[in-house]
Coordinates of C-alpha atoms and ligand atoms in Angstrom, one line a residue:
M16 CA -20.6 -30.5 8.1
S17 CA -18.1 -32.9 6.4
Q18 CA -18.6 -36.4 4.5
A19 CA -18.0 -39.7 4.6
T20 CA -15.1 -39.5 2.0
A21 CA -12.0 -40.9 0.1
F22 CA -10.5 -37.9 2.2
Q23 CA -12.1 -38.6 5.5
P24 CA -8.4 -39.8 6.8
L25 CA -6.6 -36.8 4.9
L26 CA -8.9 -34.3 6.9
D27 CA -8.8 -36.1 10.1
A28 CA -5.3 -36.8 10.4
G29 CA -5.1 -33.2 9.7
K30 CA -7.4 -32.7 13.2
K31 CA -4.8 -34.0 14.4
L32 CA -1.9 -31.6 13.8
E33 CA -4.6 -29.3 14.9
D34 CA -2.7 -27.9 19.0
E35 CA 1.2 -27.9 16.6
L36 CA -0.1 -25.6 13.3
V37 CA -1.8 -23.3 16.2
R38 CA 1.5 -22.9 18.0
F39 CA 3.9 -23.4 14.1
R40 CA 1.5 -20.1 14.0
R41 CA 1.3 -18.2 17.2
D42 CA 4.4 -18.5 17.6
L43 CA 4.8 -16.7 14.0
H44 CA 2.9 -14.7 14.8
E45 CA 4.4 -12.9 17.8
N46 CA 7.6 -12.5 16.3
P47 CA 6.8 -11.8 12.7
E48 CA 9.1 -10.7 9.7
L49 CA 9.0 -7.7 6.9
S50 CA 8.9 -8.4 3.8
M51 CA 13.3 -9.9 2.7
E52 CA 14.0 -9.4 6.0
E53 CA 11.6 -13.4 6.9
S54 CA 15.5 -15.5 8.0
E55 CA 13.6 -16.1 11.7
T56 CA 10.8 -17.4 10.3
A57 CA 12.3 -19.6 7.2
A58 CA 14.9 -20.6 10.1
K59 CA 11.3 -22.5 11.7
V60 CA 10.6 -23.7 8.3
A61 CA 14.1 -25.0 8.0
E62 CA 14.1 -26.4 10.9
R63 CA 10.0 -28.3 10.9
L64 CA 10.8 -29.3 7.4
R65 CA 14.0 -31.9 8.8
A66 CA 12.0 -32.5 11.3
L67 CA 9.7 -34.4 8.9
G68 CA 12.6 -36.0 6.5
Y69 CA 12.9 -33.5 4.0
E70 CA 15.9 -31.7 3.3
P71 CA 14.9 -27.8 2.2
K72 CA 16.4 -25.2 0.8
T73 CA 17.1 -22.2 1.9
G74 CA 17.5 -18.3 0.7
V75 CA 16.2 -19.1 -2.8
G76 CA 15.1 -15.7 -4.0
G77 CA 15.7 -13.8 -0.8
H78 CA 14.4 -15.9 2.8
G79 CA 12.7 -18.1 0.3
V80 CA 12.4 -22.3 1.2
V81 CA 11.8 -25.0 -0.8
A82 CA 11.2 -28.9 -0.3
E83 CA 10.4 -31.6 -1.9
L84 CA 8.5 -35.0 -1.2
V85 CA 9.9 -37.8 -4.4
G86 CA 7.4 -40.0 -4.0
A87 CA 7.3 -44.0 -5.3
K88 CA 6.1 -43.7 -8.7
P89 CA 7.2 -41.5 -10.7
G90 CA 4.9 -39.6 -12.8
R91 CA 4.1 -35.1 -12.1
T92 CA 5.3 -32.8 -10.5
I93 CA 2.4 -30.2 -8.0
A94 CA 3.2 -27.2 -7.0
L95 CA 2.6 -25.7 -3.5
R96 CA 2.8 -22.6 -2.3
A97 CA 2.8 -20.6 1.2
D98 CA 3.6 -17.0 1.6
M99 CA 5.3 -15.2 5.2
D100 CA 6.1 -11.9 5.7
A101 CA 4.2 -9.2 7.8
L102 CA 3.5 -6.0 7.1
P103 CA 4.4 -2.8 8.2
I104 CA 1.4 -2.4 10.7
A105 CA 0.7 -1.5 14.5
E106 CA -1.8 -4.8 15.5
E107 CA -5.0 -4.3 17.8
S108 CA -6.3 -7.5 17.2
G109 CA -5.6 -8.5 21.5
E110 CA -4.5 -11.4 21.1
P111 CA -3.0 -12.9 23.6
F112 CA -0.4 -13.5 21.5
S113 CA -0.2 -10.5 20.1
S114 CA 2.7 -9.0 17.9
K115 CA 5.4 -8.7 20.0
R116 CA 7.8 -6.3 17.7
P117 CA 6.0 -2.5 17.5
G118 CA 4.5 -1.8 13.9
V119 CA 5.1 -5.0 12.8
M120 CA 2.4 -7.6 12.0
H121 CA 0.6 -10.7 10.2
A122 CA -2.5 -8.7 9.3
C123 CA -2.9 -11.2 6.4
G124 CA -2.2 -14.6 8.1
H125 CA 0.4 -15.1 5.7
D126 CA 1.3 -16.3 9.3
A127 CA -1.2 -18.9 9.2
H128 CA -0.3 -19.7 5.4
T129 CA 2.9 -20.5 6.5
A130 CA 1.6 -23.0 9.2
M131 CA -0.9 -24.7 6.9
L132 CA 1.7 -26.4 4.2
L133 CA 3.8 -27.5 7.0
G134 CA 0.8 -29.2 8.0
A135 CA 0.6 -30.9 4.0
A136 CA 4.6 -31.9 4.4
A137 CA 3.8 -33.4 7.3
L138 CA 0.6 -34.7 5.7
L139 CA 2.0 -36.0 2.5
A140 CA 5.1 -37.8 4.3
Q141 CA 3.5 -39.8 6.0
Q142 CA 1.9 -40.3 2.3
R143 CA 4.6 -41.3 0.7
E144 CA 4.1 -44.1 -0.8
R145 CA 0.6 -43.8 -2.5
I146 CA 2.3 -40.9 -4.6
A147 CA 3.0 -40.8 -8.8
G148 CA 5.4 -38.3 -8.7
S149 CA 6.2 -35.2 -6.3
V150 CA 4.9 -32.6 -4.5
R151 CA 7.4 -29.1 -4.0
F152 CA 6.7 -26.9 -1.1
L153 CA 7.4 -23.4 -2.5
F154 CA 7.9 -20.4 1.3
Q155 CA 8.2 -17.7 -0.8
S156 CA 9.5 -14.7 1.4
A157 CA 8.2 -10.1 0.4
E158 CA 4.4 -11.0 -1.7
E159 CA 3.7 -7.8 0.3
I160 CA 6.1 -6.2 -1.7
N161 CA 5.0 -8.5 -4.9
R162 CA 9.3 -9.3 -4.8
G163 CA 8.6 -13.1 -3.8
A164 CA 7.8 -14.9 -6.5
R165 CA 9.6 -13.0 -9.2
L166 CA 13.4 -13.7 -7.2
M167 CA 11.7 -17.5 -6.6
I168 CA 11.5 -17.7 -9.7
E169 CA 14.3 -16.4 -11.2
Q170 CA 15.9 -19.2 -8.3
G171 CA 14.3 -22.2 -11.5
V172 CA 11.3 -22.9 -8.4
L173 CA 8.9 -23.7 -11.6
D174 CA 11.4 -26.3 -13.6
G175 CA 9.3 -29.4 -13.8
V176 CA 6.8 -27.8 -12.0
D177 CA 3.2 -29.0 -14.1
E178 CA 0.9 -27.1 -12.2
I179 CA 0.9 -24.7 -8.6
Y180 CA -1.6 -23.9 -6.6
G181 CA -2.1 -22.1 -4.1
L182 CA -4.7 -19.7 -1.3
H183 CA -5.3 -17.3 0.8
N184 CA -6.9 -17.0 3.9
L185 CA -10.3 -14.9 4.6
P186 CA -12.2 -13.4 7.9
T187 CA -15.0 -12.3 5.7
L188 CA -15.5 -16.1 4.6
A189 CA -17.4 -18.7 7.6
A190 CA -13.7 -21.0 8.8
G191 CA -15.1 -24.1 7.5
K192 CA -15.5 -22.6 3.5
V193 CA -13.6 -22.3 0.2
A194 CA -14.1 -20.0 -2.6
T195 CA -13.4 -20.7 -6.2
R196 CA -13.6 -18.7 -8.9
Y197 CA -13.2 -19.4 -13.4
G198 CA -10.0 -17.6 -15.2
S199 CA -9.0 -13.8 -13.0
L200 CA -9.5 -13.8 -9.7
M201 CA -7.4 -10.7 -8.5
G202 CA -6.7 -8.0 -10.3
S203 CA -2.5 -6.6 -12.3
V204 CA -0.6 -3.9 -9.2
D205 CA 0.7 -1.7 -11.5
R206 CA 3.2 1.9 -9.3
I207 CA 3.3 4.9 -11.4
E208 CA 5.3 7.9 -10.5
I209 CA 4.5 11.0 -12.0
S210 CA 7.2 14.0 -11.5
L211 CA 5.9 17.5 -13.7
T212 CA 7.8 20.5 -13.7
G213 CA 6.8 24.0 -13.4
K214 CA 8.6 27.3 -12.9
G215 CA 8.0 28.2 -8.8
G216 CA 7.6 32.1 -7.9
H217 CA 5.1 33.9 -5.4
G218 CA 1.7 33.2 -4.8
A219 CA 0.9 36.3 -6.1
I220 CA 2.4 36.6 -9.2
P221 CA 1.0 33.0 -10.9
D222 CA 1.3 34.8 -14.6
Q223 CA 4.8 35.3 -13.6
S224 CA 5.0 31.4 -12.6
I225 CA 3.6 27.3 -14.4
D226 CA 2.2 26.0 -11.7
P227 CA 2.7 22.3 -10.9
V228 CA -0.1 22.4 -8.3
V229 CA -3.0 23.3 -11.5
A230 CA -1.2 20.8 -13.3
A231 CA -1.4 18.5 -10.9
S232 CA -5.1 18.8 -9.8
A233 CA -6.4 18.9 -13.9
I234 CA -4.1 15.3 -14.1
V235 CA -5.6 14.0 -10.8
M236 CA -9.6 15.0 -12.5
G237 CA -8.3 14.7 -16.7
L238 CA -7.0 10.2 -15.3
Q239 CA -10.0 9.5 -13.9
S240 CA -12.9 10.2 -16.2
A241 CA -10.5 9.2 -19.7
V242 CA -10.0 6.0 -17.9
S243 CA -13.5 5.8 -17.7
R244 CA -14.1 7.3 -21.3
E245 CA -11.6 5.1 -23.2
I246 CA -11.8 1.8 -21.4
S247 CA -15.4 -0.9 -21.5
P248 CA -17.6 -0.1 -18.6
F249 CA -17.5 -4.0 -18.5
D250 CA -13.5 -3.9 -17.9
P251 CA -13.3 -3.0 -14.4
V252 CA -9.8 -0.8 -14.2
V253 CA -9.2 1.5 -11.1
V254 CA -6.0 4.3 -11.0
T255 CA -5.9 6.0 -7.3
I256 CA -3.2 8.7 -6.9
G257 CA -2.4 7.1 -3.0
S258 CA 0.0 10.5 -2.7
L259 CA 0.3 14.3 -4.5
Q260 CA 2.9 16.4 -3.1
A261 CA 3.8 20.1 -4.2
G262 CA 5.1 22.9 -2.0
D263 CA 5.8 24.1 2.0
T264 CA 4.0 27.6 2.3
Y265 CA 1.3 28.9 1.8
N266 CA 2.1 32.8 -0.5
V267 CA 4.6 30.2 -3.2
I268 CA 3.5 28.2 -5.7
P269 CA 6.2 25.3 -6.3
H270 CA 8.6 24.6 -9.2
R271 CA 7.9 20.4 -9.2
A272 CA 4.9 18.4 -8.2
S273 CA 4.6 14.8 -8.3
L274 CA 1.9 12.2 -7.6
V275 CA 2.5 8.5 -6.5
G276 CA -0.3 6.6 -7.6
T277 CA -1.5 2.4 -8.3
I278 CA -3.0 1.0 -11.5
R279 CA -5.3 -1.9 -11.1
T280 CA -7.0 -4.2 -13.9
F281 CA -9.8 -8.2 -14.2
S282 CA -7.9 -8.1 -17.4
P283 CA -4.2 -9.2 -19.1
A284 CA -5.2 -6.8 -22.5
V285 CA -6.4 -4.4 -20.2
Q286 CA -2.6 -3.8 -18.2
A287 CA -0.7 -3.2 -21.1
S288 CA -2.3 -1.0 -22.5
M289 CA -2.3 1.8 -19.7
K290 CA 1.1 2.1 -19.5
E291 CA 0.4 4.2 -22.9
R292 CA -2.9 5.5 -22.0
V293 CA -2.0 6.8 -18.5
T294 CA 2.2 8.1 -20.3
R295 CA -0.2 10.5 -22.7
L296 CA -3.0 11.7 -20.3
A297 CA -0.3 12.7 -18.0
G298 CA 2.1 14.3 -20.4
K299 CA -0.5 16.6 -22.6
I300 CA -2.3 17.3 -19.5
A301 CA 1.6 19.0 -18.0
E302 CA 2.0 20.7 -21.5
A303 CA -1.4 21.8 -21.3
Y304 CA -0.9 24.3 -18.2
R305 CA 2.8 24.3 -19.5
C306 CA 4.7 22.2 -17.5
T307 CA 6.6 19.1 -18.0
A308 CA 5.4 16.0 -16.8
S309 CA 8.4 12.7 -16.8
V310 CA 6.4 9.1 -16.2
D311 CA 7.1 6.8 -14.7
Y312 CA 5.4 3.3 -15.0
T313 CA 6.4 -0.8 -13.2
E314 CA 4.0 -3.5 -13.6
M315 CA 4.9 -5.0 -9.9
T316 CA 1.7 -8.2 -11.4
P317 CA 0.0 -9.4 -13.7
V318 CA -3.9 -10.5 -13.1
L319 CA -3.6 -13.2 -11.6
V320 CA -5.8 -16.2 -13.2
S321 CA -6.7 -19.6 -12.8
A322 CA -6.9 -22.6 -15.5
D323 CA -10.3 -23.8 -15.6
E324 CA -8.5 -27.5 -15.6
C325 CA -6.9 -26.5 -12.1
V326 CA -9.5 -25.2 -11.3
A327 CA -12.1 -27.6 -12.3
H328 CA -10.1 -30.2 -10.2
V329 CA -10.0 -27.3 -6.6
V330 CA -14.2 -28.1 -6.9
R331 CA -14.4 -31.6 -7.4
T332 CA -11.3 -31.9 -4.0
V333 CA -13.5 -29.0 -2.8
E334 CA -17.0 -30.6 -2.8
Q335 CA -15.7 -34.5 -1.6
A336 CA -13.8 -33.2 1.0
I337 CA -16.3 -30.9 3.3
G338 CA -19.3 -30.4 0.4
A339 CA -20.3 -28.9 -2.0
D340 CA -22.4 -26.3 0.1
N341 CA -19.1 -25.6 1.8
R342 CA -17.6 -23.9 -1.6
V343 CA -18.9 -20.9 -3.2
E344 CA -18.2 -19.4 -5.7
A345 CA -15.8 -15.9 -4.9
A346 CA -16.3 -12.6 -5.4
P347 CA -13.2 -11.4 -8.0
T348 CA -11.0 -8.3 -6.4
L349 CA -7.8 -5.9 -7.7
A350 CA -6.2 -6.2 -4.9
G351 CA -2.7 -8.4 -5.5
E352 CA -1.0 -10.9 -5.3
D353 CA 2.4 -12.4 -6.8
F354 CA 0.9 -15.9 -6.9
S355 CA -0.3 -14.6 -10.3
L356 CA 3.4 -14.3 -11.9
Y357 CA 3.8 -18.2 -11.8
L358 CA 0.4 -18.8 -12.5
Q359 CA 1.9 -17.7 -16.3
Q360 CA 4.7 -19.4 -16.3
V361 CA 2.1 -22.4 -15.0
P362 CA -0.9 -23.8 -14.6
G363 CA -2.5 -23.4 -11.8
C364 CA -5.7 -22.9 -9.8
F365 CA -5.7 -20.0 -6.3
F366 CA -8.9 -20.3 -3.8
W367 CA -9.7 -18.2 -1.0
L368 CA -10.1 -20.3 2.8
G369 CA -12.5 -19.4 5.2
S370 CA -10.7 -17.4 7.9
G371 CA -13.7 -15.7 10.1
P372 CA -16.2 -16.3 12.5
R373 CA -19.1 -19.4 11.7
E374 CA -21.6 -16.7 12.3
G375 CA -21.1 -12.3 11.1
A376 CA -18.0 -13.3 9.0
E377 CA -19.6 -10.1 6.3
R378 CA -18.3 -8.2 9.3
A379 CA -15.0 -9.5 10.7
Y380 CA -12.0 -6.9 10.2
G381 CA -10.4 -7.4 6.7
L382 CA -7.3 -8.5 5.5
H383 CA -4.1 -5.3 6.1
H384 CA -6.9 -4.2 8.9
P385 CA -5.1 -3.7 12.2
K386 CA -8.3 -5.6 14.3
F387 CA -7.2 -8.6 11.9
R388 CA -7.9 -11.7 13.6
I389 CA -8.5 -15.5 12.0
E390 CA -10.3 -18.9 13.2
E391 CA -7.5 -21.0 13.8
T392 CA -10.3 -24.4 12.7
C393 CA -9.4 -23.1 9.4
L394 CA -4.8 -24.4 10.2
P395 CA -5.9 -28.2 9.6
L396 CA -8.0 -27.6 7.1
G397 CA -6.4 -26.0 4.6
A398 CA -3.3 -28.2 5.4
S399 CA -5.3 -31.8 4.4
L400 CA -6.9 -29.1 1.7
L401 CA -3.4 -29.0 0.0
A402 CA -2.7 -32.0 0.7
A403 CA -5.8 -33.5 -0.6
I404 CA -5.1 -31.2 -3.4
A405 CA -2.5 -32.9 -5.5
L406 CA -2.1 -36.4 -4.2
N407 CA -5.8 -35.8 -6.4
R408 CA -3.5 -35.6 -8.9
L409 CA -0.6 -38.0 -8.1
Q410 CA -2.6 -40.8 -8.2
Ligands
LIG16 NI1 -1.8 -11.8 1.5

C-alpha cells in the first residue's frame, strides 16, 4: 500500500507504537467519560505526556490538556488537536473491551483520536532535532456538546499558533484511506427553542381557547416550506424540530407548547441569515394563530471551513505518505464539529481518517451508533500522519 517515501521512517515508527496505542485506546474505551467529566482520561493523557518528556498543562478549558514541543531551531507554531469525550449511548459493539460504564460509550472514536495524538507526540519528540518551530498538542474536552473548543480558545491555546490541524475517524471509509475537502467540510450547528403561549381550555370548546398545538404544527410545516422558498437550492439547509411538547391528555387544549430543534447550514452567510428568518416565521405564524411566541436562537458552532493552503499541505503529505490512491475527496456533511471554532481564528485543515473495514466499509455502523467500532490499524497511521503534517511544516 504505502510507497517508499520520505515519510516511510515515520510510518514505520508509528507502526512500532501500534500495540501501545491500541492498549491506551482500549483502556479509554472501557472507561469512557462524558463531556466536561473527562478527569480520568485527562490524567492518563497527562501521565503519558510526562513519560514522553513533556510538561503538560491540565484543566485547560474543562479537562483539556495542552503540551508543547519546542524544536531545536526557531520557527512557526503548529497546533494539533484531538477530542477526548464520550457519548450518553449504551454500547452494543460486542467488543471484548466494551464500556464498563452503563449508558456511556466512545461511539464517536474520540478514544482513538486521543491515542493518535499521543502517538504523534511520541513520534515528534523523537524528531526534535529536525524541528524548526513548535508543535502544540491540544487534548480537548467536551466536543460533543460544542463547548470544549470555545473554552480552550478562551484560555489562549491558540496564542502564537500559525496553523492548526485535526482529524476525525470515519468508519464508513476503509482504514488506510484519508478523505480531504477544500473549503466547507462540515455544517454549522444552531439550536432553536420556540415557546408558544395560547389559552388553555376544554377540548370540545375550541372557540373559547387559543390552541398552541395547532400553531406549533403550523410552525413546523411553515419552517420547512418557507426555508425552502427563501434560500437558494444550491445552499443546503436542514431544519429539524426534534422535540414538540404540549398537553397531557386527549380532551384538553393546553396553554403552552414548546418546540426544540436544530438548524444546519453549509455557508457562513446562510447561517448568519437563519436567526432572523426563523424568529420572523415562528413569530408571525404564531401571531396568525393568536398565540405569542418567544424564540431562543443559539449559534453553537460555525461551518467548518479549512484554509486552501493547509488543505493542499495535507493532500501533499498524505499522498506522499500513503499514495494518491488512498486519498479520496470527502463528501460534505451537515454534522458539526467544534474544530470549526479554531479555524475561525487560525488557518488549518480538518480531514477524515478511514477507520472502517477494508471490505464493505460503506455498510459499517456510523459515528454515534451503539454498534460503532473501528479498525485499530488506523491508530498508528493517524499518529504518523499527524506527526508528518506538523514535521513537514516545520523544516
Ligand atoms: Ni466526534
